[in-house]
Coordinates of N, CA, C and O in Angstrom, one line a residue:
V1 N 21.2 139.7 23.9 CA 21.4 140.2 25.3 C 21.7 139.0 26.2 O 21.0 137.9 26.1
D2 N 22.7 139.1 27.1 CA 23.1 138.1 28.0 C 22.6 138.4 29.4 O 22.7 139.6 29.8
V3 N 22.2 137.4 30.2 CA 22.0 137.6 31.6 C 23.1 136.7 32.2 O 23.0 135.5 32.2
G4 N 24.1 137.4 32.7 CA 25.3 136.7 33.2 C 25.9 136.0 32.1 O 26.2 136.5 31.0
Q5 N 26.1 134.7 32.2 CA 26.7 133.8 31.1 C 25.7 133.1 30.3 O 26.0 132.3 29.4
V6 N 24.4 133.3 30.6 CA 23.3 132.6 29.9 C 22.6 133.5 29.0 O 22.0 134.5 29.4
P7 N 22.6 133.2 27.7 CA 21.8 134.0 26.7 C 20.3 134.0 27.1 O 19.8 132.9 27.6
V8 N 19.7 135.1 26.9 CA 18.3 135.2 27.3 C 17.4 134.1 26.7 O 16.5 133.5 27.4
D9 N 17.7 133.7 25.5 CA 16.8 132.7 24.9 C 17.0 131.3 25.5 O 16.3 130.4 25.2
E10 N 18.0 131.2 26.3 CA 18.3 129.9 27.0 C 17.8 129.9 28.5 O 18.0 128.9 29.2
V11 N 17.4 131.0 29.0 CA 16.9 131.1 30.4 C 15.6 130.3 30.5 O 14.7 130.5 29.7
T12 N 15.6 129.4 31.4 CA 14.3 128.7 31.7 C 13.5 129.4 32.7 O 14.0 130.3 33.4
E13 N 12.2 129.1 32.7 CA 11.3 129.8 33.6 C 11.6 129.4 35.0 O 11.9 128.2 35.3
V14 N 11.5 130.4 35.9 CA 11.7 130.1 37.3 C 10.5 129.6 37.9 O 9.4 130.1 37.7
D15 N 10.6 128.5 38.8 CA 9.5 127.9 39.5 C 9.4 128.6 40.8 O 10.0 128.2 41.8
A16 N 8.6 129.7 40.9 CA 8.4 130.5 42.1 C 7.9 129.6 43.2 O 8.3 129.8 44.4
D17 N 7.0 128.7 42.9 CA 6.4 127.8 44.0 C 7.5 127.0 44.6 O 7.6 126.8 45.8
A18 N 8.4 126.4 43.8 CA 9.5 125.6 44.3 C 10.5 126.5 45.2 O 10.9 126.0 46.3
I19 N 10.7 127.7 44.7 CA 11.6 128.6 45.5 C 10.9 128.9 46.9 O 11.5 128.9 47.9
N20 N 9.6 129.1 46.8 CA 8.9 129.4 48.1 C 8.9 128.2 49.0 O 9.2 128.4 50.2
E21 N 8.8 127.0 48.5 CA 8.9 125.8 49.4 C 10.2 125.7 50.0 O 10.3 125.3 51.2
Q22 N 11.3 126.0 49.3 CA 12.6 125.9 49.8 C 12.9 126.9 50.9 O 13.6 126.6 51.8
N23 N 12.3 128.1 50.8 CA 12.4 129.1 51.8 C 11.5 129.0 53.0 O 11.7 129.6 54.0
T24 N 10.5 128.2 52.9 CA 9.4 128.1 53.9 C 10.0 127.7 55.2 O 9.7 128.2 56.3
E25 N 10.9 126.6 55.2 CA 11.5 126.1 56.5 C 12.2 127.2 57.2 O 12.1 127.4 58.4
F26 N 13.1 128.0 56.4 CA 13.8 129.1 57.1 C 12.9 130.1 57.6 O 13.1 130.6 58.7
L27 N 11.9 130.6 56.8 CA 11.0 131.6 57.2 C 10.2 131.2 58.4 O 10.0 131.9 59.4
D28 N 9.8 129.9 58.4 CA 9.0 129.4 59.6 C 9.9 129.4 60.8 O 9.4 129.6 61.9
S29 N 11.2 129.1 60.7 CA 12.1 129.1 61.9 C 12.1 130.5 62.5 O 12.4 130.6 63.7
L30 N 11.9 131.6 61.7 CA 12.0 132.9 62.3 C 10.8 133.2 63.2 O 10.8 134.0 64.1
I31 N 9.7 132.5 62.9 CA 8.5 132.6 63.8 C 8.8 132.0 65.2 O 8.4 132.5 66.2
I32 N 9.6 130.9 65.2 CA 9.9 130.2 66.4 C 11.1 130.9 67.2 O 11.0 131.1 68.4
D33 N 12.1 131.2 66.4 CA 13.3 131.7 67.0 C 13.8 132.9 66.2 O 14.7 132.7 65.3
D34 N 13.2 134.1 66.4 CA 13.6 135.2 65.6 C 14.8 135.9 66.2 O 14.6 136.7 67.1
S35 N 15.9 135.7 65.6 CA 17.2 136.3 66.2 C 17.6 137.5 65.4 O 18.7 138.0 65.6
R36 N 16.8 138.0 64.4 CA 17.2 139.1 63.5 C 17.6 140.3 64.3 O 18.6 140.9 64.0
V37 N 16.8 140.7 65.3 CA 17.0 141.9 66.0 C 18.3 141.7 66.9 O 19.1 142.6 66.9
A38 N 18.4 140.6 67.6 CA 19.5 140.4 68.5 C 20.8 140.4 67.6 O 21.8 140.9 68.0
D39 N 20.8 139.7 66.5 CA 21.9 139.6 65.6 C 22.4 141.0 65.1 O 23.5 141.4 65.1
F40 N 21.4 141.8 64.8 CA 21.7 143.2 64.3 C 22.3 144.0 65.4 O 23.3 144.7 65.2
R41 N 21.7 144.0 66.6 CA 22.2 144.7 67.7 C 23.6 144.3 68.2 O 24.4 145.1 68.6
A42 N 23.9 143.0 68.1 CA 25.2 142.5 68.4 C 26.2 143.1 67.4 O 27.3 143.5 67.8
G43 N 25.9 143.1 66.1 CA 26.8 143.7 65.1 C 27.0 145.2 65.4 O 28.1 145.7 65.2
V44 N 26.0 145.9 65.8 CA 26.1 147.4 66.0 C 27.0 147.6 67.2 O 27.9 148.5 67.2
S45 N 26.8 146.8 68.3 CA 27.7 147.0 69.5 C 29.1 146.7 69.2 O 30.0 147.2 70.0
A46 N 29.4 145.9 68.2 CA 30.8 145.6 67.8 C 31.5 146.7 67.1 O 32.8 146.7 66.9
I47 N 30.8 147.7 66.7 CA 31.4 148.8 65.9 C 32.2 149.7 66.9 O 31.6 150.3 67.8
T48 N 33.5 149.9 66.7 CA 34.3 150.7 67.5 C 35.2 151.5 66.6 O 35.5 151.2 65.5
K49 N 35.7 152.6 67.2 CA 36.6 153.5 66.5 C 38.0 152.8 66.4 O 38.4 152.1 67.3
S50 N 38.6 153.1 65.3 CA 39.9 152.5 65.0 C 40.8 153.5 64.3 O 40.3 154.3 63.5
D51 N 42.1 153.4 64.4 CA 43.0 154.2 63.6 C 43.1 153.7 62.2 O 43.5 154.4 61.3
T52 N 42.7 152.5 62.0 CA 42.7 151.9 60.6 C 41.3 151.9 60.1 O 40.4 151.5 60.8
P53 N 41.1 152.4 58.9 CA 39.8 152.5 58.3 C 39.2 151.1 58.3 O 39.9 150.1 58.0
R54 N 37.9 151.0 58.5 CA 37.2 149.7 58.6 C 35.9 149.7 57.7 O 35.4 150.8 57.5
L55 N 35.6 148.6 57.3 CA 34.3 148.4 56.6 C 33.4 147.6 57.5 O 33.7 146.5 57.9
H56 N 32.2 148.2 57.8 CA 31.2 147.5 58.6 C 30.0 147.3 57.7 O 29.5 148.2 57.1
V57 N 29.7 146.0 57.6 CA 28.6 145.6 56.7 C 27.5 144.9 57.6 O 27.9 144.0 58.4
S58 N 26.3 145.2 57.4 CA 25.2 144.5 58.1 C 24.1 144.2 57.1 O 23.6 145.1 56.4
H59 N 23.9 142.9 56.9 CA 22.7 142.5 56.1 C 21.7 142.0 57.1 O 21.9 141.0 57.8
T60 N 20.6 142.7 57.1 CA 19.5 142.4 58.1 C 18.3 141.9 57.4 O 17.8 142.6 56.5
L61 N 17.7 140.9 57.8 CA 16.4 140.4 57.2 C 15.2 141.1 57.8 O 14.2 140.5 58.3
L62 N 15.3 142.4 57.8 CA 14.2 143.3 58.3 C 14.1 144.4 57.3 O 15.1 145.0 56.9
P63 N 12.9 144.7 56.8 CA 11.6 144.3 57.3 C 11.1 143.1 56.5 O 9.9 143.0 56.1
H64 N 11.9 142.1 56.4 CA 11.5 140.8 55.6 C 10.4 140.0 56.4 O 10.3 140.2 57.6
V65 N 9.7 139.2 55.7 CA 8.8 138.3 56.3 C 9.5 137.4 57.3 O 10.7 137.1 57.1
P66 N 8.9 136.9 58.4 CA 7.5 137.2 58.8 C 7.4 138.6 59.3 O 8.2 139.1 60.1
W67 N 6.3 139.3 58.9 CA 6.0 140.6 59.4 C 5.2 140.5 60.7 O 4.0 140.2 60.7
R68 N 5.9 140.7 61.8 CA 5.3 140.5 63.1 C 5.9 141.4 64.2 O 5.8 141.1 65.4
I69 N 6.6 142.4 63.8 CA 7.2 143.3 64.8 C 6.6 144.7 64.7 O 6.6 145.3 63.6
H70 N 6.1 145.2 65.8 CA 5.5 146.6 65.8 C 6.7 147.6 65.8 O 7.8 147.3 66.1
P71 N 6.4 148.9 65.5 CA 7.4 149.9 65.5 C 8.1 150.0 66.8 O 9.3 150.4 66.9
S72 N 7.5 149.6 67.9 CA 8.0 149.7 69.3 C 9.0 148.6 69.5 O 9.8 148.6 70.4
G73 N 9.0 147.5 68.7 CA 9.8 146.3 68.8 C 9.0 145.2 69.5 O 9.5 144.1 69.5
D74 N 7.8 145.5 69.9 CA 7.0 144.4 70.5 C 6.6 143.4 69.3 O 6.4 143.8 68.2
V75 N 6.6 142.1 69.7 CA 6.3 141.1 68.7 C 4.9 140.6 68.9 O 4.5 140.4 70.1
Y76 N 4.2 140.4 67.9 CA 2.8 139.9 68.0 C 2.8 138.5 67.3 O 3.7 138.2 66.5
A77 N 1.8 137.7 67.6 CA 1.7 136.4 67.0 C 1.6 136.5 65.5 O 1.0 137.4 64.9
D78 N 2.2 135.6 64.8 CA 2.2 135.5 63.4 C 0.8 135.1 62.9 O 0.2 134.1 63.4
I79 N 0.2 135.9 62.0 CA -1.0 135.5 61.4 C -0.6 135.2 59.9 O -0.1 136.0 59.2
A80 N -0.9 134.0 59.5 CA -0.4 133.6 58.2 C -0.9 134.5 57.1 O -2.1 134.7 56.9
L81 N 0.1 135.1 56.4 CA -0.2 135.8 55.2 C 0.8 135.4 54.2 O 1.9 134.9 54.6
P82 N 0.6 135.5 52.9 CA 1.6 135.2 51.9 C 2.9 136.0 52.2 O 2.9 137.0 52.7
G83 N 4.0 135.4 51.7 CA 5.3 136.0 51.9 C 6.1 136.0 50.7 O 5.6 136.2 49.6
Y84 N 7.3 135.6 50.8 CA 8.3 135.6 49.7 C 7.8 134.7 48.5 O 7.5 133.6 48.7
F85 N 7.7 135.3 47.4 CA 7.3 134.7 46.1 C 5.9 134.2 46.2 O 5.5 133.3 45.4
S86 N 5.1 134.6 47.2 CA 3.7 134.1 47.3 C 2.8 134.8 46.4 O 3.0 135.9 45.9
M87 N 1.6 134.2 46.2 CA 0.6 134.8 45.3 C -0.4 135.4 46.3 O -1.0 134.7 47.2
W88 N -0.7 136.7 46.1 CA -1.8 137.4 46.9 C -3.1 136.9 46.3 O -3.2 136.8 45.1
D89 N -4.0 136.6 47.1 CA -5.3 136.2 46.5 C -6.0 137.5 46.0 O -5.4 138.6 46.1
D90 N -7.2 137.3 45.5 CA -7.9 138.4 44.8 C -8.5 139.4 45.8 O -9.1 140.4 45.4
D91 N -8.4 139.1 47.1 CA -9.0 140.0 48.1 C -8.1 141.2 48.4 O -7.0 141.0 48.9
E92 N -8.5 142.3 48.1 CA -7.7 143.6 48.3 C -7.3 143.7 49.8 O -6.3 144.2 50.1
A93 N -8.2 143.3 50.7 CA -8.0 143.4 52.1 C -6.8 142.6 52.6 O -6.0 143.1 53.5
T94 N -6.6 141.4 52.0 CA -5.5 140.6 52.4 C -4.2 141.3 52.0 O -3.2 141.3 52.8
A95 N -4.1 141.7 50.8 CA -2.9 142.4 50.3 C -2.6 143.7 51.1 O -1.5 144.0 51.4
R96 N -3.7 144.4 51.4 CA -3.5 145.6 52.2 C -3.1 145.3 53.6 O -2.2 146.0 54.2
A97 N -3.6 144.2 54.2 CA -3.1 143.8 55.5 C -1.6 143.5 55.5 O -0.9 143.8 56.4
G98 N -1.2 142.7 54.5 CA 0.2 142.4 54.3 C 1.0 143.7 54.2 O 2.1 143.8 54.8
Q99 N 0.6 144.7 53.4 CA 1.3 145.9 53.3 C 1.4 146.7 54.6 O 2.5 147.2 55.0
Q100 N 0.3 146.7 55.4 CA 0.3 147.4 56.6 C 1.3 146.7 57.6 O 2.0 147.4 58.3
R101 N 1.3 145.4 57.6 CA 2.2 144.7 58.5 C 3.7 144.9 58.1 O 4.6 145.1 58.9
H102 N 3.9 145.0 56.8 CA 5.2 145.3 56.3 C 5.7 146.7 56.7 O 6.8 146.9 57.2
L103 N 4.8 147.7 56.6 CA 5.1 149.0 57.0 C 5.3 149.2 58.5 O 6.2 150.0 58.9
L104 N 4.6 148.4 59.3 CA 4.8 148.5 60.7 C 6.3 148.0 61.0 O 7.0 148.6 61.8
Q105 N 6.6 146.9 60.4 CA 8.0 146.3 60.6 C 9.0 147.2 60.0 O 10.1 147.3 60.5
L106 N 8.7 147.9 58.9 CA 9.6 148.8 58.3 C 9.9 150.0 59.3 O 11.1 150.4 59.4
Q107 N 8.9 150.4 60.0 CA 9.2 151.5 61.0 C 10.1 151.0 62.1 O 11.0 151.8 62.6
F108 N 10.0 149.8 62.5 CA 10.9 149.2 63.5 C 12.3 149.1 62.9 O 13.3 149.4 63.6
S109 N 12.4 148.7 61.6 CA 13.7 148.7 60.9 C 14.4 150.0 60.9 O 15.6 150.2 61.1
D110 N 13.6 151.1 60.7 CA 14.1 152.4 60.8 C 14.6 152.8 62.1 O 15.7 153.4 62.3
R111 N 14.0 152.3 63.2 CA 14.5 152.5 64.5 C 15.8 151.8 64.7 O 16.7 152.4 65.3
L112 N 16.0 150.6 64.2 CA 17.3 149.9 64.3 C 18.4 150.7 63.5 O 19.5 150.8 64.0
L113 N 18.0 151.2 62.4 CA 19.0 152.1 61.6 C 19.4 153.2 62.5 O 20.6 153.6 62.5
G114 N 18.5 153.8 63.2 CA 18.8 154.9 64.1 C 19.8 154.5 65.2 O 20.8 155.2 65.5
E115 N 19.6 153.2 65.7 CA 20.6 152.7 66.7 C 22.0 152.5 66.1 O 23.0 152.8 66.7
Y116 N 22.0 152.1 64.8 CA 23.3 152.0 64.1 C 24.0 153.3 63.9 O 25.2 153.5 64.2
L117 N 23.2 154.3 63.5 CA 23.8 155.7 63.3 C 24.2 156.3 64.7 O 25.3 156.9 64.8
D118 N 23.5 156.0 65.7 CA 23.8 156.5 67.1 C 25.2 155.9 67.5 O 26.0 156.5 68.1
Q119 N 25.4 154.6 67.2 CA 26.6 153.9 67.6 C 27.8 154.6 66.8 O 28.9 154.8 67.4
L120 N 27.6 154.9 65.6 CA 28.7 155.6 64.8 C 29.0 157.0 65.5 O 30.1 157.4 65.6
E121 N 27.9 157.7 65.9 CA 28.1 159.0 66.6 C 28.9 158.7 67.9 O 29.8 159.5 68.3
R122 N 28.4 157.8 68.7 CA 29.1 157.5 70.0 C 30.6 157.2 69.9 O 31.4 157.6 70.7
E123 N 30.9 156.5 68.8 CA 32.3 156.1 68.6 C 33.1 157.2 67.8 O 34.2 157.0 67.5
D124 N 32.4 158.3 67.6 CA 33.0 159.5 66.9 C 33.5 159.2 65.5 O 34.6 159.6 65.1
I125 N 32.8 158.3 64.8 CA 33.2 158.0 63.4 C 32.1 158.4 62.4 O 32.4 158.2 61.2
F126 N 31.0 158.9 62.8 CA 29.9 159.2 61.9 C 30.3 160.2 60.8 O 30.1 160.1 59.6
D127 N 31.0 161.3 61.3 CA 31.3 162.4 60.4 C 32.2 162.0 59.3 O 32.2 162.5 58.1
D128 N 33.1 161.0 59.6 CA 34.1 160.6 58.6 C 33.6 159.3 57.8 O 34.3 158.9 56.9
A129 N 32.5 158.9 58.1 CA 32.0 157.6 57.5 C 31.2 157.8 56.2 O 30.6 158.9 56.0
T130 N 31.3 156.8 55.3 CA 30.4 156.7 54.2 C 29.4 155.7 54.7 O 29.7 154.6 55.1
V131 N 28.1 156.1 54.7 CA 27.0 155.2 55.1 C 26.1 154.9 53.9 O 25.7 155.9 53.3
I132 N 25.9 153.7 53.6 CA 25.0 153.3 52.5 C 24.0 152.3 53.0 O 24.3 151.4 53.7
V133 N 22.7 152.6 52.7 CA 21.6 151.8 53.1 C 20.8 151.5 51.8 O 20.4 152.4 51.1
V134 N 20.6 150.2 51.6 CA 19.9 149.8 50.4 C 19.1 148.5 50.7 O 19.5 147.7 51.5
A135 N 17.9 148.4 50.1 CA 17.1 147.2 50.2 C 17.6 146.2 49.2 O 18.1 146.6 48.1
D136 N 17.5 144.9 49.5 CA 17.9 143.9 48.5 C 16.9 143.6 47.5 O 17.2 143.0 46.4
H137 N 15.6 144.0 47.7 CA 14.6 143.9 46.7 C 13.3 144.6 47.2 O 13.2 145.0 48.3
G138 N 12.4 144.8 46.2 CA 11.1 145.4 46.6 C 10.1 144.3 46.8 O 10.4 143.1 46.8
I139 N 8.9 144.8 47.0 CA 7.8 143.8 47.2 C 6.5 144.5 46.7 O 6.3 145.7 46.8
S140 N 5.6 143.6 46.2 CA 4.3 144.1 45.7 C 3.2 143.7 46.6 O 3.2 142.6 47.1
F141 N 2.2 144.5 46.7 CA 1.0 144.2 47.4 C -0.2 144.4 46.6 O -1.2 145.0 47.0
V142 N -0.1 143.9 45.3 CA -1.3 144.0 44.4 C -2.1 142.7 44.5 O -1.5 141.6 44.3
A143 N -3.3 142.8 44.9 CA -4.2 141.6 45.0 C -4.2 140.9 43.6 O -4.2 141.5 42.6
G144 N -4.1 139.5 43.7 CA -4.2 138.7 42.5 C -2.8 138.5 41.8 O -2.8 137.9 40.8
S145 N -1.7 139.1 42.4 CA -0.4 138.9 41.8 C 0.6 138.4 42.8 O 0.3 138.4 44.0
R146 N 1.7 138.0 42.3 CA 2.8 137.5 43.2 C 3.5 138.7 43.9 O 3.6 139.8 43.4
S147 N 3.9 138.5 45.1 CA 4.5 139.5 45.9 C 6.0 139.9 45.4 O 6.4 141.0 45.6
R148 N 6.7 138.9 44.8 CA 8.0 139.1 44.5 C 8.4 138.8 43.0 O 9.4 139.0 42.5
W149 N 7.5 138.2 42.3 CA 7.7 137.8 40.9 C 7.2 138.9 40.0 O 6.0 139.1 40.0
P150 N 8.0 139.6 39.3 CA 7.5 140.8 38.5 C 6.6 140.5 37.4 O 6.8 139.5 36.6
G151 N 5.6 141.3 37.2 CA 4.7 141.3 36.1 C 4.3 142.7 35.8 O 4.6 143.6 36.6
A152 N 3.5 142.9 34.8 CA 3.1 144.3 34.4 C 2.4 145.0 35.5 O 2.5 146.2 35.7
E153 N 1.6 144.2 36.3 CA 0.7 144.8 37.3 C 1.5 145.1 38.6 O 1.0 145.9 39.4
N154 N 2.6 144.5 38.8 CA 3.3 144.7 40.1 C 4.8 145.2 40.0 O 5.4 145.3 41.1
I155 N 5.3 145.5 38.9 CA 6.7 145.8 38.7 C 7.0 147.1 39.5 O 8.1 147.2 40.0
G156 N 6.1 148.0 39.7 CA 6.4 149.2 40.4 C 6.8 149.0 41.9 O 7.6 149.6 42.4
G157 N 6.1 148.0 42.5 CA 6.5 147.7 43.9 C 7.7 146.9 44.0 O 8.5 147.0 45.0
I158 N 8.0 146.0 43.0 CA 9.2 145.1 43.1 C 10.5 145.8 42.7 O 11.5 145.7 43.3
A159 N 10.4 146.6 41.6 CA 11.6 147.2 41.0 C 12.1 148.4 41.8 O 13.3 148.7 41.8
G160 N 11.2 149.1 42.5 CA 11.6 150.3 43.2 C 12.3 150.0 44.5 O 11.7 149.5 45.4
V161 N 13.6 150.1 44.5 CA 14.4 149.8 45.7 C 15.1 151.1 46.2 O 15.8 151.7 45.5
P162 N 14.9 151.4 47.5 CA 15.5 152.7 48.0 C 17.0 152.5 48.2 O 17.5 151.4 48.5
L163 N 17.7 153.6 48.0 CA 19.2 153.7 48.2 C 19.4 155.0 48.9 O 19.1 156.1 48.4
F164 N 20.0 154.9 50.1 CA 20.4 156.1 50.8 C 21.9 156.1 51.1 O 22.4 155.0 51.3
Y165 N 22.5 157.2 51.0 CA 23.9 157.3 51.3 C 24.3 158.6 51.9 O 23.6 159.6 51.7
K166 N 25.3 158.6 52.8 CA 25.9 159.8 53.4 C 27.4 159.7 53.2 O 28.0 158.7 53.4
L167 N 27.9 160.8 52.6 CA 29.4 160.8 52.3 C 30.1 161.4 53.5 O 29.5 162.1 54.3
P168 N 31.4 161.1 53.6 CA 32.2 161.7 54.7 C 32.1 163.2 54.6 O 32.2 163.9 53.6
G169 N 31.9 163.8 55.8 CA 31.8 165.3 55.9 C 30.4 165.9 55.5 O 30.2 167.0 55.6
Q170 N 29.6 165.1 54.9 CA 28.3 165.6 54.5 C 27.4 165.9 55.6 O 27.2 165.2 56.6
T171 N 26.8 167.1 55.6 CA 26.0 167.6 56.7 C 24.6 168.0 56.2 O 23.6 168.0 57.0
E172 N 24.4 168.2 54.9 CA 23.1 168.6 54.4 C 22.6 167.4 53.5 O 23.4 166.9 52.7
P173 N 21.3 167.2 53.5 CA 20.8 166.1 52.6 C 20.7 166.6 51.2 O 20.6 167.8 50.9
T174 N 20.8 165.6 50.3 CA 20.7 165.8 48.8 C 19.8 164.7 48.3 O 19.9 163.6 48.7
R175 N 18.9 165.1 47.4 CA 18.0 164.1 46.9 C 18.2 164.0 45.4 O 18.3 165.0 44.7
H176 N 18.3 162.7 44.9 CA 18.5 162.4 43.5 C 17.4 161.5 43.1 O 17.0 160.6 43.8
Q177 N 16.9 161.7 41.9 CA 15.8 160.8 41.4 C 16.3 159.9 40.3 O 15.6 159.2 39.7
N178 N 17.6 160.0 40.1 CA 18.2 159.2 39.0 C 18.2 157.7 39.3 O 18.4 157.3 40.4
P179 N 18.0 156.9 38.3 CA 18.1 155.4 38.5 C 19.5 155.0 38.8 O 20.4 155.6 38.2
V180 N 19.7 154.1 39.6 CA 21.0 153.6 39.9 C 21.1 152.1 39.8 O 20.1 151.4 39.9

């Protein structure tokens, strides 16, 4: 079995701690200057109707760490919790607090998605649009395991990634349980 161009037996172990250290500076910068919401809204406001079909793509680091945005959009002070590739300690309450903060920020992310869809409606392009929403990865909140590095105890949280789509002219929802 090959993973890309590298045979599986030649894949070296990933140093999750080193990856975490490399990302720490960027993630810490979001605590000081969190432009994720402003960047998203600027992209949404740029969507306009055109006679030529267009592709609008938005990659948003929400509900990514740092988890510090309430569903209303209000920002609260960051309270250090493990994040990307971090190891949850054995305290269930810490992992649960991380999950609750993630879910609060996810609710705000849903609100931003609503703003995106509203803009498509305002520009009269929603009905003809294909809209696809997908997460780039899952996350685990199992005490004593890593938040992003899969193992037997946390694969369910990491591997399950939502995919939503709306086709042109689609007016009724359809639900599929098939893996994609």
